[in-house]
XYZ file of C-alpha atoms in Angstrom:
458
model
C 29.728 8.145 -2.064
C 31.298 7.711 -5.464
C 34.363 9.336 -4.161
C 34.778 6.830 -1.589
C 34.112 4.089 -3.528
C 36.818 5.333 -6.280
C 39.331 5.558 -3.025
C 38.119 2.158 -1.550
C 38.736 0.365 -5.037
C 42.099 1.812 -5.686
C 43.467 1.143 -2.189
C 42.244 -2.729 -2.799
C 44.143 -2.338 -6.164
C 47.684 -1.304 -5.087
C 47.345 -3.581 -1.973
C 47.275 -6.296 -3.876
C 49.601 -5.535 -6.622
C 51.582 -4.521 -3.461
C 50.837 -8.246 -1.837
C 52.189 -9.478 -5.475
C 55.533 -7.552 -5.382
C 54.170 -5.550 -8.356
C 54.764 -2.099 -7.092
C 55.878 -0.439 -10.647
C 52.003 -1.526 -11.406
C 51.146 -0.098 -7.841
C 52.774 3.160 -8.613
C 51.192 3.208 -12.159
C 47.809 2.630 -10.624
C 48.535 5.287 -8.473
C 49.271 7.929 -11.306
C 46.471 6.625 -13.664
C 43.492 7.258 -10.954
C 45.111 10.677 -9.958
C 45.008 11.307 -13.837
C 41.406 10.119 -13.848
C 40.208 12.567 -11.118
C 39.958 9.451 -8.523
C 41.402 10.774 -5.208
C 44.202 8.923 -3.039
C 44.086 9.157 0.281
C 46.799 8.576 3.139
C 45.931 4.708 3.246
C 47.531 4.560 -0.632
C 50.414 6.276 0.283
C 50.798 4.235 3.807
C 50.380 1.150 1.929
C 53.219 1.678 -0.541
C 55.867 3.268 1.531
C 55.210 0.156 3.751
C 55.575 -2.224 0.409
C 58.945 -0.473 -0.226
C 59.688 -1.307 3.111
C 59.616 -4.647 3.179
C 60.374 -5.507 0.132
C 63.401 -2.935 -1.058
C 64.254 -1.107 2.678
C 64.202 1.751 3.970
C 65.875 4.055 1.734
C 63.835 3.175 -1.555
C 61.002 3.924 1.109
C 61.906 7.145 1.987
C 63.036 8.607 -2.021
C 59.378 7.481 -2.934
C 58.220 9.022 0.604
C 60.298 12.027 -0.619
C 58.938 11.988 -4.402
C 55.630 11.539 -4.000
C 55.124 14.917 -0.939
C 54.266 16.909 -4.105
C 51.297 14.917 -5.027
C 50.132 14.299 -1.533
C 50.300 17.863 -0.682
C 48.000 18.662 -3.965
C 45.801 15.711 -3.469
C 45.302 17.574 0.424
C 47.023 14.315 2.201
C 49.082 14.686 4.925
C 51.285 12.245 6.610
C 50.041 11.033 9.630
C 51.373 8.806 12.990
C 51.407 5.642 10.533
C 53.377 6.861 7.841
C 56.275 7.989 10.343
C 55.947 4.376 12.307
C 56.134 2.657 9.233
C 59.412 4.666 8.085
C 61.255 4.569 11.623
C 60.362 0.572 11.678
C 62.050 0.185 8.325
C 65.087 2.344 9.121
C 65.293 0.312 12.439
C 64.989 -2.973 10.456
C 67.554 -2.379 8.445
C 69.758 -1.255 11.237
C 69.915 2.533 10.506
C 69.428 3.311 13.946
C 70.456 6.684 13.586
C 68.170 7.735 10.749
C 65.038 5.829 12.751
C 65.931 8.881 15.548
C 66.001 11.384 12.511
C 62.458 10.301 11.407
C 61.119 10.499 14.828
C 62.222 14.064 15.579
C 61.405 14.779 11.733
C 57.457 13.333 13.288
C 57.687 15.710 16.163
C 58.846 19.000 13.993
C 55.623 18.114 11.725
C 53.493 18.023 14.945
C 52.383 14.394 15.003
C 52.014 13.058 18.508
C 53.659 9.721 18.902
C 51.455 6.295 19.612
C 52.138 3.347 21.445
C 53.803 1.751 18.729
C 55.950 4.082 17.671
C 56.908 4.487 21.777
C 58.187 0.450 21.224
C 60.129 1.125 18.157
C 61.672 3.927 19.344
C 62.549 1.422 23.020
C 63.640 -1.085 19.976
C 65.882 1.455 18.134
C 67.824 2.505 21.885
C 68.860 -0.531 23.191
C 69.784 -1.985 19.666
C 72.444 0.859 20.057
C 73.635 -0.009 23.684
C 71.683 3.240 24.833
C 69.232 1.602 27.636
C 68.976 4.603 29.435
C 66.889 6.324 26.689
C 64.552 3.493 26.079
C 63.660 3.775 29.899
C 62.793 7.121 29.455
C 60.703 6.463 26.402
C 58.697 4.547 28.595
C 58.324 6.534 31.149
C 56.617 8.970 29.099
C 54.769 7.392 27.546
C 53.465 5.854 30.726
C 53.488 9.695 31.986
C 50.721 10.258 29.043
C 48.446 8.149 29.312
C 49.369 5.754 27.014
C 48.350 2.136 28.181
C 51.633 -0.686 26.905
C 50.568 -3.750 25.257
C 52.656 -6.742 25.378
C 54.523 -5.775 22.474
C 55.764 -2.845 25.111
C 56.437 -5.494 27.660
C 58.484 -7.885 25.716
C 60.441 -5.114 23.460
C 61.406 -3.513 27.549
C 62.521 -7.331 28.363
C 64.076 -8.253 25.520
C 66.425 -5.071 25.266
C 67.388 -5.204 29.352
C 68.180 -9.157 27.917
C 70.348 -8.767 25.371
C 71.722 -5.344 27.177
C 73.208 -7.116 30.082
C 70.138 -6.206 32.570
C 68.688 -9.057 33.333
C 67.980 -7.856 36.940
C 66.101 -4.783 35.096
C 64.033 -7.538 33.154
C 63.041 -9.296 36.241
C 62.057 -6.277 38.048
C 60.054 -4.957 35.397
C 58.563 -8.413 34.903
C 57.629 -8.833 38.554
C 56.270 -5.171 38.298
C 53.631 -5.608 35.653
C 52.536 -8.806 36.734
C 51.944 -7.073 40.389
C 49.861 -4.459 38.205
C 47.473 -7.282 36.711
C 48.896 -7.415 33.002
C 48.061 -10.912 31.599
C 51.638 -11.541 29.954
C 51.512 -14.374 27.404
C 53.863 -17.238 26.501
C 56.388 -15.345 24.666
C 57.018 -13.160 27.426
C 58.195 -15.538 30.119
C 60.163 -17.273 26.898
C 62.103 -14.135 26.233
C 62.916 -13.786 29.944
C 63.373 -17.222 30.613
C 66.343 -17.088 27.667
C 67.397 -13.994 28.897
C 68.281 -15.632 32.526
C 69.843 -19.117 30.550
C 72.138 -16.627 28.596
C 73.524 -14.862 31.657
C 73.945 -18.451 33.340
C 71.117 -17.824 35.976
C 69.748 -21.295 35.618
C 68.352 -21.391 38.755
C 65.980 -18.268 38.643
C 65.366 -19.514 34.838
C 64.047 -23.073 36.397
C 62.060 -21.091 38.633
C 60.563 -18.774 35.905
C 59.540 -22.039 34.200
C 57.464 -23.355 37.451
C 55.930 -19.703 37.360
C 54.936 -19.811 33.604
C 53.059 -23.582 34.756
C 50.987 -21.528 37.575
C 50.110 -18.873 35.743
C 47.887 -21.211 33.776
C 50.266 -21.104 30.366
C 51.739 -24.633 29.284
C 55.098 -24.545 28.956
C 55.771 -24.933 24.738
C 58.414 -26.639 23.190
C 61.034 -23.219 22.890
C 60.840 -23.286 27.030
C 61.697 -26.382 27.784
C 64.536 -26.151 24.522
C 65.638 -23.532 25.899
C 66.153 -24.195 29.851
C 67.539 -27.959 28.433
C 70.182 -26.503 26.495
C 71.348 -23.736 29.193
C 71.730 -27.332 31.441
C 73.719 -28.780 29.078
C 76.024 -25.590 28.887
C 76.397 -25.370 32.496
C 77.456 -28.581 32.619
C 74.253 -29.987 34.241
C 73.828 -33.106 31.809
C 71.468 -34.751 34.292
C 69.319 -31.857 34.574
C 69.091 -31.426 30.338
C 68.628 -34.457 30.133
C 66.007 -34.523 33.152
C 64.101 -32.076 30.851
C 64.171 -33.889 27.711
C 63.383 -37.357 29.464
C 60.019 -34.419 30.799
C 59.231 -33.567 27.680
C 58.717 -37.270 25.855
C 56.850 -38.098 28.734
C 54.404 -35.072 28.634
C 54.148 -35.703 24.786
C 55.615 -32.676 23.557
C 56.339 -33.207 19.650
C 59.815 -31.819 19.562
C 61.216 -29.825 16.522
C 64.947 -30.010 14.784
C 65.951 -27.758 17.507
C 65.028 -29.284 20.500
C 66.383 -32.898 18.897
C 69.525 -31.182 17.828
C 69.936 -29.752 21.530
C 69.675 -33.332 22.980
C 71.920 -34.895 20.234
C 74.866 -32.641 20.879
C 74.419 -32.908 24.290
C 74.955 -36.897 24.198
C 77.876 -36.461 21.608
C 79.906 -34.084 24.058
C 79.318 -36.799 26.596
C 80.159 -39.906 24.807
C 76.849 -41.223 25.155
C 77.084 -42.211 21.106
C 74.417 -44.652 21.509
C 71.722 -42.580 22.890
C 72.771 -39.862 20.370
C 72.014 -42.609 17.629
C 68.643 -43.489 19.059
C 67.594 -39.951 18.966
C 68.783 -39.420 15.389
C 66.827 -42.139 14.770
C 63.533 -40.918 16.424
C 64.053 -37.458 14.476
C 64.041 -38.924 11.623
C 61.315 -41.381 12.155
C 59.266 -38.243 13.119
C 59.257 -37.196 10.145
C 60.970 -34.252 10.821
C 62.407 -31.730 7.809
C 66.264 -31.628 8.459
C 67.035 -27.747 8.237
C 70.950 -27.148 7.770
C 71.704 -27.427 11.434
C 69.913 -30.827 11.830
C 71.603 -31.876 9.030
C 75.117 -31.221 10.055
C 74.566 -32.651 13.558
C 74.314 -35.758 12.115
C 77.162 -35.603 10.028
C 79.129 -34.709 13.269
C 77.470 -37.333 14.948
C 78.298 -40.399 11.998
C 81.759 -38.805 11.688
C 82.780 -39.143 15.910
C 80.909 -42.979 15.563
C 83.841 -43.744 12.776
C 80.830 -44.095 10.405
C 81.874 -41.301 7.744
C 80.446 -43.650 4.709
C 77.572 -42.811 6.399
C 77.822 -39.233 6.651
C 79.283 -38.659 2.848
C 75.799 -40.606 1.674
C 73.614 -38.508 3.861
C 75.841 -35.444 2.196
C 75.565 -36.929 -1.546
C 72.197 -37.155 -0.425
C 71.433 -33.830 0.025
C 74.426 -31.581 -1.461
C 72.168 -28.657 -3.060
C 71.617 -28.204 1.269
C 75.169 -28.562 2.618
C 77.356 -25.792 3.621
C 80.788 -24.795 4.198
C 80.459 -26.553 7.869
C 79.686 -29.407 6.256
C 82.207 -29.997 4.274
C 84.454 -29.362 7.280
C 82.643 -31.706 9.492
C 83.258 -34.743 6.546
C 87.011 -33.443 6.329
C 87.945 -33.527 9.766
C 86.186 -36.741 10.368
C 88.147 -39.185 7.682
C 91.374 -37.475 8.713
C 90.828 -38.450 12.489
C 90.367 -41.515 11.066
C 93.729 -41.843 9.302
C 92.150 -41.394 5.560
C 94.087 -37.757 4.695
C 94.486 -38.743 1.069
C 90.911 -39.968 0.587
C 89.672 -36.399 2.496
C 92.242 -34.613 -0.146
C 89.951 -35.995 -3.100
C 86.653 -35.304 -0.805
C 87.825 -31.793 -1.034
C 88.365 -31.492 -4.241
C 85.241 -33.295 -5.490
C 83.074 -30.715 -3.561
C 84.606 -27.765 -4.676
C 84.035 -29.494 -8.386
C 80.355 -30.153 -7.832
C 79.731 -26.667 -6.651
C 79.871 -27.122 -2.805
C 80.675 -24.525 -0.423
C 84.315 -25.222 1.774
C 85.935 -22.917 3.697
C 89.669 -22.962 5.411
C 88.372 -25.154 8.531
C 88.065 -27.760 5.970
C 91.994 -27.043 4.478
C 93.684 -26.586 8.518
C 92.196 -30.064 8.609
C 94.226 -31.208 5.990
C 97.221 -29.163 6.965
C 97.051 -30.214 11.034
C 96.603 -34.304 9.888
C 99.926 -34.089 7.342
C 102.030 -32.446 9.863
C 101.128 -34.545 12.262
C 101.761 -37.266 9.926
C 105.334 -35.511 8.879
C 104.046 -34.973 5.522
C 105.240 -31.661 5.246
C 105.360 -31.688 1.567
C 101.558 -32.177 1.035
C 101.212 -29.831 4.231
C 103.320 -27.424 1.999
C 100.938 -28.133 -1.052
C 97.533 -27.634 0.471
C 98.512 -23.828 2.178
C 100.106 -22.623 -1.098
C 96.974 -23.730 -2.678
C 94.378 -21.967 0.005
C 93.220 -18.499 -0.408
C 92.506 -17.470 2.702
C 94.520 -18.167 5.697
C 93.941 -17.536 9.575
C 95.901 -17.788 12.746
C 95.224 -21.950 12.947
C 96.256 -22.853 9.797
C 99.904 -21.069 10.218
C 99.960 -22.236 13.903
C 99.783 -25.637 12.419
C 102.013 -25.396 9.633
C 104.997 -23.993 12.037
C 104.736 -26.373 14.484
C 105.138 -28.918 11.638
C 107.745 -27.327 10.485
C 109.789 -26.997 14.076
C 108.519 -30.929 14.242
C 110.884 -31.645 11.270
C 113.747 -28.856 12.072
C 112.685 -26.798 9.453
C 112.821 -23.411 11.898
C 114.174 -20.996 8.980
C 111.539 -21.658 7.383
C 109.069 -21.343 10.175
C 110.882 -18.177 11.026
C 109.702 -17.105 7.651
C 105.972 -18.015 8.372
C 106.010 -16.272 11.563
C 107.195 -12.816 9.903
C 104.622 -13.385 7.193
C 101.841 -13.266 10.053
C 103.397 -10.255 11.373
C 103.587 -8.373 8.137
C 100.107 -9.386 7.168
C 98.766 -8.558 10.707
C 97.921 -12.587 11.481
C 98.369 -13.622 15.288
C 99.961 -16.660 16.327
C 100.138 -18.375 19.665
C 103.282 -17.437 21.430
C 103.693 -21.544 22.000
C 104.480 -21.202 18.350
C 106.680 -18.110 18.141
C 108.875 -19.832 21.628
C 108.998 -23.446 19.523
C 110.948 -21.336 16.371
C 113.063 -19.214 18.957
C 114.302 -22.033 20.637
C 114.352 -24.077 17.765
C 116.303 -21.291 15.790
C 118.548 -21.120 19.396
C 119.105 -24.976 19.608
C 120.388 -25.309 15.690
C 122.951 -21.950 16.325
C 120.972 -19.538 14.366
C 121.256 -17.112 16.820
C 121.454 -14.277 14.274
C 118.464 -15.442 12.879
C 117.096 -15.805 16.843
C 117.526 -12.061 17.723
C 116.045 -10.573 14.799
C 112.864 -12.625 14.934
C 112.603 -11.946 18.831
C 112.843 -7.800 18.420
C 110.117 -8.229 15.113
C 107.698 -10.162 17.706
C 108.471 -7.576 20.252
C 107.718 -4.570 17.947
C 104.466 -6.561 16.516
C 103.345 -7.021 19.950
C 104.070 -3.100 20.972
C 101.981 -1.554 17.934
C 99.299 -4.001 18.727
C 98.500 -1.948 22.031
């Protein structure tokens, strides 16, 4: 009785220096009870290799797993079905995919049978590397023994025929268990109902959604997000907005997402006003802007011509903004004709620390060459550090704009020496500017560098 006390209390001890992310006092624990003749058992060790887990991955897991088989093999401990789930979940977490099918067959050498939850994070671990196929035959076995799936078995099966490309597999197999009496919950019909919006099945998703309201569930707030914005994608407005009009009416309380869906949605269309009035409700709601929310409304005051607005909601909250939002305030005042007042945007960001990327500079670059500044054009790419195809697409049509081709010839064998891709509109503007202006030396040599660019490419 003592013994299991002893055991009891130090378990309770390292799970909650474990809960505290204290696991050097964990481990310490650990070595001062073996020292004091209290005896671990496989709980202890379960509960720190899951600790290292979660909180340092898989391989600091598996050294302690490793370091610590002396001591479990004197204190008479031996791994059991837990300690090899909670290792192959970690290695699949972390996207080892190959070591999670090490661990299992390591499981099977030492003779542990596998449970149902290793069976789903094994069906996890096969269709996260494309290999379907095997995950169907992990459940067939496991259905073969006796094992009864839960609706973690269910959903893991769905989710991987989802994002596989088998939707048809997901259905069936739906259709299947429901036939067999399984009570599937919510999440279920969510993950299959997304699975159908992805693959552009709107229709059978619509219908999944009438099937979720007879099976007694109530549609939540992910459903309806979900169908709404697979509408708005497939270019049924009316129906998304159908759906959101729905959901007021039924009294959902909608989150960032579902708000964000609609407000995008009546930006595409040019329905500016109803985009405003929904900004307006979300933020009336009382609703937490996450980074996404945020920048939709930047995108939104930006396309109304109100970027005053959008730079206070940024100065507002600049510790939050990102990289898009700097290039959502960019391209707005250039649209807008103010270039030179988005050139000291820029650079005031970058000063107070916020994050830009090159969107925000191929803004810059696209407005002065459109402007025929080529000069400040010139100015901003020397000064950007990392380029991409847009950025020299824009510069060389600029340049061919003001009969600068020699110098857009130049650009274009930059991009092919540094492996960049370029519209062939752009490499045909130089050619026939280079033609046009009797560079035809210049012409031919340019032509049989695209033309050897384009045949190593293949």
């Amino acid at each position: 009785m003592v013994c299991r006390l002893s055991t009891r209390l130090l378990n309770i001890s390292i799970a909650s220096f474990c809960k505290t992310q204290e696991l050097n006092k964990a481990e310490k624990a650990l070595i001062d009870a073996r020292k004091l003749g209290y005896s671990p058992d496989i709980v202890t060790y379960n509960t720190l290799i899951s600790a290292y887990c979660h909180l340092h991955g898989f391989d600091a897991a598996y050294n302690f797993f490793n370091e610590t088989s002396d001591a479990m093999r004197q204190d008479r401990v031996t791994p059991d079905v837990v300690t090899f789930n909670t290792l192959i979940a970690g290695a699949t977490r972390d996207r080892l995919l190959l070591v999670s099918l090490y661990m299992f067959a390591k499981m099977l050498r030492t003779g542990i049978l596998p449970d149902i939850w290793t069976c789903n994070t094994l069906m996890n671990c096969y269709f996260k590397t494309g290999r379907p196929q095997e995950a169907i035959r992990v459940h067939q076995k496991f259905l073969l023994d006796g094992l009864s799936p839960c609706a973690t078995t269910i959903n893991t099966m769905i989710n991987g025929f989802c994002e596989n490309g088998y939707v048809s597999n997901a259905l069936r197999m739906f259709w299947n268990y429901q036939r067999r009496g399984f009570s599937l919950p919510i999440i279920t019909y969510n993950i299959l109902i997304n699975g159908l919006c992805k693959s552009g099945r709107l229709y059978e998703a619509r219908n999944m959604l009438k099937e979720l309201e007879k099976s007694g569930h109530k549609p939540n707030v992910i459903t309806y997000t979900t169908v709404m914005k697979c509408c708005f994608r497939s270019g049924k407005i009316d129906q998304g907005f159908k759906i959101f009009r729905d959901m007021k009416r039924d009294g959902y309380t909608f989150d960032s997402y579902a708000y964000c869906t609609a407000i995008s949605a009546f930006i595409k269309v040019g329905m500016k006003k109803e985009a405003n009035d929904c900004t307006g409700q979300m933020i009336k709601s009382g609703i937490r802007l996450d980074m996404v929310s945020y920048n939709t409304i930047a995108n939104l005051y930006c396309k109304q011509g109100k970027c005053l607005d959008a730079m206070s909601l940024i100065s507002e909250r600049s510790s939050e903004s990102d990289e898009y939002t700097c290039a959502i305030l960019i391209d707005g005042l250039c649209k807008m004709g103010y270039v030179d007042e988005a050139v000291e945007k820029l650079k005031q960001m970058e000063e107070d620390g916020q994050k830009t990327n090159s969107v925000a500079y191929n803004c810059l670059i696209d407005r002065f060459c459109k402007e025929g500044r080529l000069e400040s054009a010139w100015q901003v790419f020397s000064e950007m550090e990392v380029k991409d195809s847009f950025t020299y697409t824009s510069l060389i049509h600029g340049l061919c704009k003001n009969q600068n081709f020699r110098l857009a010839s130049k650009l274009i064998l930059s991009c092919i020496n540094d492996g960049t891709q370029v519209p062939r509109s752009a490499n045909r503007a130089v050619l026939r500017g280079l033609r046009a202006s009797g560079a035809k030396r210049e012409e031919k040599d340019l032509k049989s560098k695209i033309r050897l660019a384009r045949y190593l490419r293949r």
